CSV table of C-alpha atoms in Angstrom, one decimal:
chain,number,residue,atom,x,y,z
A,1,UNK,CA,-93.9,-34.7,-41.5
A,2,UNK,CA,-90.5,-33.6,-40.8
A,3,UNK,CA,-89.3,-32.2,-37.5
A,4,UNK,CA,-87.9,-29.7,-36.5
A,5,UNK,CA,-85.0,-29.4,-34.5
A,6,UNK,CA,-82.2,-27.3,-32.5
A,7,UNK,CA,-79.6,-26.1,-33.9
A,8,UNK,CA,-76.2,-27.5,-32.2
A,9,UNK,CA,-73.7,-25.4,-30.6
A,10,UNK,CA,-71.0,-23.4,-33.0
A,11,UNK,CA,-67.7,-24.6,-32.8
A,12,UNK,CA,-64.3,-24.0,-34.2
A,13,UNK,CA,-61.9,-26.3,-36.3
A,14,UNK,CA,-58.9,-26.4,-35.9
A,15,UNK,CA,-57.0,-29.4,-37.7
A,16,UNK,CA,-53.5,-30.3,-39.0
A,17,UNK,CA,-52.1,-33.1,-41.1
A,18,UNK,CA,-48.2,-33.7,-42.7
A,19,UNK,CA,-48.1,-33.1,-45.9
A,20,UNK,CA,-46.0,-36.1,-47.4
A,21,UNK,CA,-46.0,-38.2,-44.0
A,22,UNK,CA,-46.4,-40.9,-46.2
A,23,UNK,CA,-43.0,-41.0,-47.6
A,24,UNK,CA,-41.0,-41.2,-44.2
A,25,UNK,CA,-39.8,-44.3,-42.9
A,26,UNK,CA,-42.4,-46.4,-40.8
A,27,UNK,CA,-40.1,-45.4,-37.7
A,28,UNK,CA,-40.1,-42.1,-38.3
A,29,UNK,CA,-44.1,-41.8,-38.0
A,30,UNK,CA,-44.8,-41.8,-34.5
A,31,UNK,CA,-42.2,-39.1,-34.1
A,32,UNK,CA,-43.9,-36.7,-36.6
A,33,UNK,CA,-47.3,-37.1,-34.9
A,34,UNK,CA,-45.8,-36.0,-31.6
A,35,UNK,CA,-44.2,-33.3,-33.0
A,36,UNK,CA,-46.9,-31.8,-35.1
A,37,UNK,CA,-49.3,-32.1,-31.7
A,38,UNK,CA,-46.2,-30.4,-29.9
A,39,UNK,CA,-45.8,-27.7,-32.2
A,40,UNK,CA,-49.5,-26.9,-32.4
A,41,UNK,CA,-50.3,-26.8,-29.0
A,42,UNK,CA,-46.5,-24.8,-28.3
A,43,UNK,CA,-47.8,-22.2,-31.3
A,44,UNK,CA,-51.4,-21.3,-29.3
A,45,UNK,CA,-49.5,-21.0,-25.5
A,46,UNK,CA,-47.1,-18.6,-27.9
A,47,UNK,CA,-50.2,-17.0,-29.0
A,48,UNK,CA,-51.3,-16.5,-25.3
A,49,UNK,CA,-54.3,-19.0,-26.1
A,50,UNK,CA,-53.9,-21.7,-23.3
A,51,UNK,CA,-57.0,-20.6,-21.7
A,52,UNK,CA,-59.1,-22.0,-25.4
A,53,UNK,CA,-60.3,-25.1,-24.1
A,54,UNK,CA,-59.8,-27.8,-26.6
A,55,UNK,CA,-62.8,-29.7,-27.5
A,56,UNK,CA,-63.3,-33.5,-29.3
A,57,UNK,CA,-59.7,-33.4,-29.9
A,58,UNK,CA,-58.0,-36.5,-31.7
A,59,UNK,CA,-54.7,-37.9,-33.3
A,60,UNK,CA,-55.4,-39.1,-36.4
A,61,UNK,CA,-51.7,-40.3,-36.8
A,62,UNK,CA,-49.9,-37.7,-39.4
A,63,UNK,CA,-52.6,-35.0,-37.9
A,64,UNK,CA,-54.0,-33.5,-34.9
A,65,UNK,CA,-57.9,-32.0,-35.0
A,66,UNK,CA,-60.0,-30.6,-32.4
A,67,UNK,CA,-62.9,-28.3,-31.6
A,68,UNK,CA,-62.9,-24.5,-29.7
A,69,UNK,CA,-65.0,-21.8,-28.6
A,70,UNK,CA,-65.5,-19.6,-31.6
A,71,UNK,CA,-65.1,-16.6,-29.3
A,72,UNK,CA,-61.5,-17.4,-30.1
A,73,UNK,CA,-61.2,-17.5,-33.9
A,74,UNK,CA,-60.1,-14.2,-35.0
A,75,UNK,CA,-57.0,-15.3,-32.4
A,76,UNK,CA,-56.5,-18.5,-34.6
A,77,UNK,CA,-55.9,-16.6,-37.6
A,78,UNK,CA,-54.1,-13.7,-36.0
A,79,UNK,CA,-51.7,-14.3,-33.5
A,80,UNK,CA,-51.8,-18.2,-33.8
A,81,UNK,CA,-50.6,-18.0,-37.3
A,82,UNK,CA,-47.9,-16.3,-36.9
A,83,UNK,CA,-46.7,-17.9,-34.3
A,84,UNK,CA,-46.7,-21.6,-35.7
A,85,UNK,CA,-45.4,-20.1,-38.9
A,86,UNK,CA,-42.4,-18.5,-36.6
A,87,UNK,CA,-42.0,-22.2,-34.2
A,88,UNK,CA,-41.9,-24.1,-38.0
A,89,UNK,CA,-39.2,-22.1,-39.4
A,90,UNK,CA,-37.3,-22.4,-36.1
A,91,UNK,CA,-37.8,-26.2,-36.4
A,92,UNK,CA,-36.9,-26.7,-39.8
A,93,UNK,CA,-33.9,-24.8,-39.7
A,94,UNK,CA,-32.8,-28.2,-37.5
A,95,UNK,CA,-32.3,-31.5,-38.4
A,96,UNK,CA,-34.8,-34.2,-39.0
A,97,UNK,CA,-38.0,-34.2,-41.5
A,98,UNK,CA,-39.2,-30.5,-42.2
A,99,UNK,CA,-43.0,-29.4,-41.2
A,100,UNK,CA,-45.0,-27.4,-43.2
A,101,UNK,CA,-48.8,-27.0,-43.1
A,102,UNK,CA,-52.0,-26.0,-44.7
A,103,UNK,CA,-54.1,-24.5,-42.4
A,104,UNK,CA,-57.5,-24.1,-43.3
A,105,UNK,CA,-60.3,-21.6,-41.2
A,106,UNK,CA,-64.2,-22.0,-41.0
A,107,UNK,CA,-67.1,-22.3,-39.2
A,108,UNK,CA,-70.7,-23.6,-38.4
A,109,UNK,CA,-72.7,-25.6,-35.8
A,110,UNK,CA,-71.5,-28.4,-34.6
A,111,UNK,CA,-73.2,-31.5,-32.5
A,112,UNK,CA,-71.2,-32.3,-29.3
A,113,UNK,CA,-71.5,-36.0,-27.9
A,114,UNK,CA,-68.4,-36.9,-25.8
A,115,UNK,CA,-67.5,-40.2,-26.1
A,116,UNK,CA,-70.0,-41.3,-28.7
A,117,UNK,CA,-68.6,-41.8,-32.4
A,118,UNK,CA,-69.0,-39.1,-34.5
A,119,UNK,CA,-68.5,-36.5,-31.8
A,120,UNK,CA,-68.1,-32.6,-33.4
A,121,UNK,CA,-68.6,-34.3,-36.8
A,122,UNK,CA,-71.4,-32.1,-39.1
A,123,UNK,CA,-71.4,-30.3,-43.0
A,124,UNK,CA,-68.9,-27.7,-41.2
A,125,UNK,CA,-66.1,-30.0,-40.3
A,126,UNK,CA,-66.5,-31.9,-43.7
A,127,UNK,CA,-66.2,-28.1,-45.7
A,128,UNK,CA,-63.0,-27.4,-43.1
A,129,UNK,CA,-60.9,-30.1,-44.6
A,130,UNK,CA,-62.3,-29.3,-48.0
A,131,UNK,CA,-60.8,-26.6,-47.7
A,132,UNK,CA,-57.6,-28.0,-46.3
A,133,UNK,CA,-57.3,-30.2,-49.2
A,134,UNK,CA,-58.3,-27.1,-52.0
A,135,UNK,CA,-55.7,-27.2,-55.4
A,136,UNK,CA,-55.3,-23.6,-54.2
A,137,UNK,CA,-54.0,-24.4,-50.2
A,138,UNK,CA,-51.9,-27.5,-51.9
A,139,UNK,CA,-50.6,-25.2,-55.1
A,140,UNK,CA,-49.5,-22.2,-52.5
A,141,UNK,CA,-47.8,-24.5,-50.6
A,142,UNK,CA,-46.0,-26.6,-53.0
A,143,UNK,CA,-44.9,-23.8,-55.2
A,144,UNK,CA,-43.6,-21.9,-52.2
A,145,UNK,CA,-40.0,-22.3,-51.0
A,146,UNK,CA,-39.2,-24.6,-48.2
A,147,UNK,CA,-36.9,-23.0,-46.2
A,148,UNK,CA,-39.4,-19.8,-46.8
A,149,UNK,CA,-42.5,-20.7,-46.2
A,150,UNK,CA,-43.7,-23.3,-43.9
A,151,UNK,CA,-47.4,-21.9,-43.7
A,152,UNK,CA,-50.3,-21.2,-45.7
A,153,UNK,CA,-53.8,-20.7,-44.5
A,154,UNK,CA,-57.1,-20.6,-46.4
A,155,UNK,CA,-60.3,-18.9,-44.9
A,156,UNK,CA,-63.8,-19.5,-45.5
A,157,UNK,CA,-65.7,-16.5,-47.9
A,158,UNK,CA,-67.6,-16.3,-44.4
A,159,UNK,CA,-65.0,-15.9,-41.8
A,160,UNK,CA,-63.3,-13.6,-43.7
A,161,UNK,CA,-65.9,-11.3,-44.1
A,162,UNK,CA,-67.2,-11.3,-40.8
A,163,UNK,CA,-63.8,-11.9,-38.4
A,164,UNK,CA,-61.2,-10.0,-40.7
A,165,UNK,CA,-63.2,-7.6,-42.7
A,166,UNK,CA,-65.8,-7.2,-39.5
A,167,UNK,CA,-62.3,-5.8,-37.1
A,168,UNK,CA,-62.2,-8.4,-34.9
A,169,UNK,CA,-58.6,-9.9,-36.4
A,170,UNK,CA,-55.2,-7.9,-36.0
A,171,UNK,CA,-54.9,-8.8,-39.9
A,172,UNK,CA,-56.4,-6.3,-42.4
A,173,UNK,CA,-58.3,-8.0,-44.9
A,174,UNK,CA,-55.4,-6.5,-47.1
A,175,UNK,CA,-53.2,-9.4,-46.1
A,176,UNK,CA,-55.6,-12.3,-48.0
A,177,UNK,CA,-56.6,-12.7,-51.6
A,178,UNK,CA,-59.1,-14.3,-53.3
A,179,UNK,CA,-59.0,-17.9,-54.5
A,180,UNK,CA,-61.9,-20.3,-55.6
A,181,UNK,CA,-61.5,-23.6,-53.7
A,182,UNK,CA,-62.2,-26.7,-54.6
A,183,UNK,CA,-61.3,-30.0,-54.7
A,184,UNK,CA,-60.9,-32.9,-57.5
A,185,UNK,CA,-63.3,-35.4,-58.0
A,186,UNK,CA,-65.4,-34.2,-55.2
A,187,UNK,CA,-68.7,-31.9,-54.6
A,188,UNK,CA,-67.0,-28.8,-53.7
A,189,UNK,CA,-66.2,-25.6,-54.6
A,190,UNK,CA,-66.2,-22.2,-52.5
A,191,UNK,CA,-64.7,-18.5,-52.6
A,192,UNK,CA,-62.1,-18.7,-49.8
A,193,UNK,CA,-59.1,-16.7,-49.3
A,194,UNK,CA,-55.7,-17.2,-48.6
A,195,UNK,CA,-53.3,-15.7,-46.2
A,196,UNK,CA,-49.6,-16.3,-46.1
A,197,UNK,CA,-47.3,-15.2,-43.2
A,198,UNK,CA,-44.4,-15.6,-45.3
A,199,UNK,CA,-44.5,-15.9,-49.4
A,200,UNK,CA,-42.5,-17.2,-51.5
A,201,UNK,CA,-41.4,-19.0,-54.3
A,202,UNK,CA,-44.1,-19.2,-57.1
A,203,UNK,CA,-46.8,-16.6,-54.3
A,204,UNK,CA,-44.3,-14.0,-55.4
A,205,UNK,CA,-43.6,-15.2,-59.4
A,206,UNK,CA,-47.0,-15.2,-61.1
A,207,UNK,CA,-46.6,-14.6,-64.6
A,208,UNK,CA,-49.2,-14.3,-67.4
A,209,UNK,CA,-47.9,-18.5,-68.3
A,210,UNK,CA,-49.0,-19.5,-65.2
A,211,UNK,CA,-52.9,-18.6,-64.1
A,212,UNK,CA,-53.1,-17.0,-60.5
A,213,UNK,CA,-53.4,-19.4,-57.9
A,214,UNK,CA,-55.2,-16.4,-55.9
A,215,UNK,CA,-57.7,-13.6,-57.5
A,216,UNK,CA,-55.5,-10.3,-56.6
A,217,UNK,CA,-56.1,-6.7,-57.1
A,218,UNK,CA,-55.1,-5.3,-60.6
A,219,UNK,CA,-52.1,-2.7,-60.2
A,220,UNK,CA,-51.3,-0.2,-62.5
A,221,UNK,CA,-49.7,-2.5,-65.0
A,222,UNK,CA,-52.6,-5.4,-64.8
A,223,UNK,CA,-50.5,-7.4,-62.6
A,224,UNK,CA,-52.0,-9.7,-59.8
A,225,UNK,CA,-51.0,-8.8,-56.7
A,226,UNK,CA,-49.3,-12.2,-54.6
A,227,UNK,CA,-50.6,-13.9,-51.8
A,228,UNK,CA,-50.4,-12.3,-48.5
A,229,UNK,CA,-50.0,-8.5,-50.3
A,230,UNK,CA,-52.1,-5.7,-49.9
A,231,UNK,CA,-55.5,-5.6,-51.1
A,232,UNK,CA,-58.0,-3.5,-50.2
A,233,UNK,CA,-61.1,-4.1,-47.8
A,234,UNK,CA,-64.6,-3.3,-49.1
A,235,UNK,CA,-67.4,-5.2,-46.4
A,236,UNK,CA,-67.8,-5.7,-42.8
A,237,UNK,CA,-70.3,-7.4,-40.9
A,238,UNK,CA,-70.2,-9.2,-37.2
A,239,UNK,CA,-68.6,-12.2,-36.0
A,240,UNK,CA,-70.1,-15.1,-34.1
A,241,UNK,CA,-68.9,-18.3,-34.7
A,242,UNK,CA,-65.2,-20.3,-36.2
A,243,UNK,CA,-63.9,-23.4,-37.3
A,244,UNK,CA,-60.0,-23.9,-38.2
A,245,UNK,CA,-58.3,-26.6,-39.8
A,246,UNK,CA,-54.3,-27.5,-41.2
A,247,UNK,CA,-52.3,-29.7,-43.1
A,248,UNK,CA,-48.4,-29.9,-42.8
A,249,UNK,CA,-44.8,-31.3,-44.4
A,250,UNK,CA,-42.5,-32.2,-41.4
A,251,UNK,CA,-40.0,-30.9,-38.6
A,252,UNK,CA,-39.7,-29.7,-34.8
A,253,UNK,CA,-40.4,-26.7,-32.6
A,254,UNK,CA,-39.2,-24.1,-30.1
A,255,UNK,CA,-40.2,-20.2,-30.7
A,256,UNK,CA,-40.5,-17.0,-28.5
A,257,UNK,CA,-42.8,-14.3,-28.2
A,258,UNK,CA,-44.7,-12.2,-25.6
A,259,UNK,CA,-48.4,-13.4,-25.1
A,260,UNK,CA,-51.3,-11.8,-26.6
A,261,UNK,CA,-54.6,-10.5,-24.6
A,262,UNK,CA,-57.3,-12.9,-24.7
A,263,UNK,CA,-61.0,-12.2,-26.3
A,264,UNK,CA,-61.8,-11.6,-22.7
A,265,UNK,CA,-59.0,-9.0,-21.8
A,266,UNK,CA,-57.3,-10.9,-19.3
């Protein structure tokens, strides 16, 4: 007979990985992976987040993943967002290989084992970086100008109903539109929806040639409203749990900005 058992712990995601590390030199590769950890870990102190205790964390060469307490999500996707999209743009107006990232948002229960292999992974993690790696996350960010927009984040059907449509985020659930995610030649497709701190390029030139990359509200014309632009917010429900993830494209960092309160108040 089967057994049952406890469910683990909820966790956060948050990951990154370079989009097109690949096609850098071979001495140019360490360099990126300490500079996408820096720029992460710069974007949550800017986002008044040190406190978020970083859990099962690891390098995985051209990215940078790790667990957190989902009490801290709806700060992931509003003021962390921001604030790496703001520290990219600084950095890639530099020299050296530009940055930009996917950054993907989720959540479910995840098994903790410190030290033991397979530590924080579970169906959760596995759906985060399906995300990550959705035609629409990819499409958004490689039909959006370089020196525009360094950032595009894609949230689970789930989060965004119960972080941003629920109140908890500073973002109105006007800011995201609706894609269908999914991946080629894999198991996968979700709702999600996208959110883009600053869009460009191809977000903002969707013509009747080219399909939407995101479901957006008719206007008065038919049009499809871009990614990022207003649409409006019908459901709300409560928040518990989150899991964040991102991919990038190269670059630096150095940003300011005040901190924000913690989930906490402090």
């Amino acid at each position: 007979m089967p057994e049952s058992l406890l469910l683990p712990p909820h966790f956060g995601l948050l990951a990154v990985d370079a989009k097109d590390s690949t096609r850098l030199p071979s001495r140019q590769q360490a360099p990126l992976s300490r500079a996408l950890t820096d720029v992460v870990h710069q974007g949550l102190r800017r986002a008044g987040m040190e406190e978020m205790r970083r859990e099962f964390e690891s390098n995985t060469g051209d990215g940078l993943a790790f667990g957190f307490d989902p009490k801290w999500l709806s700060f992931v996707i509003s003021p962390f967002a921001e604030e790496l999209n703001g520290l990219l743009q600084e950095h890639n107006a530099g020299t050296g290989p530009r940055i930009r990232l996917r950054m993907s948002v989720h959540c479910g229960p995840v098994p903790v084992e410190p030290g033991l292999p397979g530590d924080g992974n579970a169906a959760p993690r596995g759906e985060t970086h399906r995300l990550l790696d959705s035609e629409p996350a990819r499409k958004g960010l490689a039909e959006a100008d370089e020196h525009t927009t360094p950032l595009v984040v894609i949230v689970s059907d789930y989060v965004y109903r119960t972080v941003v449509l629920g109140g908890y985020c500073a973002l109105p659930g006007a800011r995201f539109a609706e894609v269908q995610a999914h991946v080629a030649g894999k198991d996968f497709e979700q709702t999600a929806w996208m959110y883009v701190p600053s869009p460009s390029g191809g977000l903002l030139r969707r013509t009747a040639a080219q399909p939407p990359l995101a479901k957006g509200t008719k206007g008065e014309a038919g049009g499809t409203v871009p990614v990022g632009m207003p649409r409006e917010q019908t459901r709300v429900q409560q928040v518990e749990f989150g899991v964040a993830v991102m991919d990038s494209a190269l670059r630096d960092v150095h940003h300011h900005a005040g901190p924000r309160r913690a989930p906490d108040g402090s």
